[in-house]
Coordinates of C-alpha atoms in Angstrom, one line a residue:
X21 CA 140.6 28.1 166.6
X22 CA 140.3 26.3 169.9
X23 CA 139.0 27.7 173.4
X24 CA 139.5 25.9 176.1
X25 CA 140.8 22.9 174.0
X26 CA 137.7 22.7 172.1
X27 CA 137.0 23.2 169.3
X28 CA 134.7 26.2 168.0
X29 CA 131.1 25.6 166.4
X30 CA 130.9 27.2 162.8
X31 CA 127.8 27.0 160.9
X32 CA 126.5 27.3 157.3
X33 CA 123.3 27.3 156.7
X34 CA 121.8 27.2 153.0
X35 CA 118.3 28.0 152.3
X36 CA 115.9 28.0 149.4
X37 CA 112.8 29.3 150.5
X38 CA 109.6 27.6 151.7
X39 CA 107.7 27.7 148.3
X40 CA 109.6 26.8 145.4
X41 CA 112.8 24.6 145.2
X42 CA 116.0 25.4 144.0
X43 CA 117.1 22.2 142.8
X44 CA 120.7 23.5 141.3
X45 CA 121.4 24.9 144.7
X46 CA 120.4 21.9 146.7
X47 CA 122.3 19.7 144.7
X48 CA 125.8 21.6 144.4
X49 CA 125.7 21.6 148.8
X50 CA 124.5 18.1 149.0
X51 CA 127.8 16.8 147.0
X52 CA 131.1 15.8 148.4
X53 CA 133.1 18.1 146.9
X54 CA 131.2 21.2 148.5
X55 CA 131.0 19.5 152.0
X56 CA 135.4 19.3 151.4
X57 CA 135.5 22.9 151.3
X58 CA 133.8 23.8 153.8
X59 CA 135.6 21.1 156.3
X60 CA 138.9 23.3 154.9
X61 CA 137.5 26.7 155.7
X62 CA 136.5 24.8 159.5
X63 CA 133.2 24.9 159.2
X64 CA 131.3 22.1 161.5
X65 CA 127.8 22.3 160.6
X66 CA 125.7 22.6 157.4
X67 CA 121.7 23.0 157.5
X68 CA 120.4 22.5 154.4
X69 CA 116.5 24.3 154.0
X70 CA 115.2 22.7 151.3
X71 CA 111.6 23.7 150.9
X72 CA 109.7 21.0 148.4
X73 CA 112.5 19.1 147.7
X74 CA 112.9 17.6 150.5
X75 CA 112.0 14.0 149.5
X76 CA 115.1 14.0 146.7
X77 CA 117.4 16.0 148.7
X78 CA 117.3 13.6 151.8
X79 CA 118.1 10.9 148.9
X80 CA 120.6 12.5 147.5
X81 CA 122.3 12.5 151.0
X82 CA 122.0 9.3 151.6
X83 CA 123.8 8.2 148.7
X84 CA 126.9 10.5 149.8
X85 CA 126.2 10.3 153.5
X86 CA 129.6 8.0 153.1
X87 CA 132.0 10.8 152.2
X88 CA 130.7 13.1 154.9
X89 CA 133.9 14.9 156.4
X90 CA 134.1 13.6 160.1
X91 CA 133.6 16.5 162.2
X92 CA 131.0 18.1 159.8
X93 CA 127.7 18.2 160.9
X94 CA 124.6 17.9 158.2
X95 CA 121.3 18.8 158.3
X96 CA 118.4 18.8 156.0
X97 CA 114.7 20.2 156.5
X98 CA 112.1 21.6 154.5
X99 CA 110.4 24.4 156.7
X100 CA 111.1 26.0 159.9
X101 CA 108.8 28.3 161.6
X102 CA 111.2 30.8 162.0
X103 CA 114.3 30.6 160.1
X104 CA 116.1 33.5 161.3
X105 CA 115.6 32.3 165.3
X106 CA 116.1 28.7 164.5
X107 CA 118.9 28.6 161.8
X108 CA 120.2 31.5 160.9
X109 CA 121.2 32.8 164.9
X110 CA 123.4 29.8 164.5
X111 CA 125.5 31.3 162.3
X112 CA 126.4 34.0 164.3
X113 CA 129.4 34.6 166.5
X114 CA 129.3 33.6 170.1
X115 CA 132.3 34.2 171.9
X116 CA 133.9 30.9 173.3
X117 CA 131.4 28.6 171.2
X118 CA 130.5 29.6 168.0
X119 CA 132.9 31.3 164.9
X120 CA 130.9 33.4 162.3
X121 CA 129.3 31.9 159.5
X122 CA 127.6 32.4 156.7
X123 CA 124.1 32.2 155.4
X124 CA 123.9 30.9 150.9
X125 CA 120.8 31.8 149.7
X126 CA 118.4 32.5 147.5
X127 CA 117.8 36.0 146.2
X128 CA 114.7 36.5 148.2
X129 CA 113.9 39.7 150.2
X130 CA 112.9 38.2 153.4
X131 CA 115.9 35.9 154.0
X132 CA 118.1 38.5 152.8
X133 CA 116.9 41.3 155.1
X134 CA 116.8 38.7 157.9
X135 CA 120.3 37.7 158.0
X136 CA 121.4 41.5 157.8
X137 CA 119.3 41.8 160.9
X138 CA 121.6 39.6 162.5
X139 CA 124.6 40.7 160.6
X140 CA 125.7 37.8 158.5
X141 CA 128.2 37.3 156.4
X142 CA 125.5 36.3 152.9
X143 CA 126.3 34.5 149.3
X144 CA 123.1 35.3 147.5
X145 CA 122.7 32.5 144.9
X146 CA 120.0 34.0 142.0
X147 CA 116.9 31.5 141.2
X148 CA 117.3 32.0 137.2
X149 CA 114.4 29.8 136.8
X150 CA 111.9 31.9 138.3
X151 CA 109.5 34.3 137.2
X152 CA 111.6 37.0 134.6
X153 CA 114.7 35.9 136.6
X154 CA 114.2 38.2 138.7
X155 CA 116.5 37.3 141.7
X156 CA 119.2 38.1 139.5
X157 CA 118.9 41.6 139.3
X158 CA 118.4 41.8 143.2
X159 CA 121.5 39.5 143.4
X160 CA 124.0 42.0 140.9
X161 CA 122.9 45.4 143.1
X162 CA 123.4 43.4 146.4
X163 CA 127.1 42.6 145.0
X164 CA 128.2 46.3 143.1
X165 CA 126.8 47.4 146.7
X166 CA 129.0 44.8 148.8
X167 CA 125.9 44.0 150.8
X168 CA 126.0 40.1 149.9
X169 CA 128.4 38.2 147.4
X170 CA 126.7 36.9 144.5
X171 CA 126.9 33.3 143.2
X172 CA 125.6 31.1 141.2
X173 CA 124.5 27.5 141.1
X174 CA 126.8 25.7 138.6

């Protein structure tokens, strides 16, 4: 979409929580292939919260940074003070600057109910790993409800 003859912002932004990493997540959005689809659907920016793995994950990057779609933003950082003011506000629609996005996470509570605050379009992505695998069943009655779409990381 262009306004103006520019070109419109459009912003994902994956996050994994603070605490623990998500190391399947990170890895599947820090991989050519994922940043390719999102150049297709015309997204321009992807801000990857990382949480602890921060060290790897900037790594990672720089061994793809090469096949980085031109025109596609990326961003990595561990913790923000305030992820729904600093990050997730980006993905929201601004008339004559910025299309929707959408917010992939983790199947926590707090970034979940934070990005319906704000009305986000939300892939929750369950954290098998952790304790009972719990964000899975928070993940399957988000989907049957249509409140987020569930994924996973594979």
């Amino acid at each position: 979409m262009e306004s103006g003859g520019s070109k419109l912002d459009k912003h994902c932004l994956v996050t994994v929580g603070a605490t623990v990493g998500f190391e399947q997540l990170t890895k599947q959005v820090l991989q050519p292939p994922f940043w390719e689809f999102l150049k297709s659907q015309q997204f321009t920016a992807l801000h990857v919260q990382c949480g602890p793995d921060i060290t790897w994950a900037r790594e990672l990057y720089s061994n793809h940074k090469g096949h980085l779609p031109g025109g596609l933003a990326l961003e990595i950082f561990d913790v923000t003070n305030n992820l729904m003011r600093d990050e997730m506000t980006l993905c929201q629609a601004r008339p004559g600057r910025r299309l929707q996005g959408v917010v992939i996470s983790h199947a926590g509570t707090g970034t979940i109910l934070d990005a319906w605050k704000l009305g986000l379009a939300l892939v929750v992505v369950p954290n098998t790993t952790l304790l009972n695998d719990h964000q899975t069943e928070m993940a399957q009655y988000l989907a049957k409800q249509g409140y987020a779409t569930m994924s996973s990381a594979r």
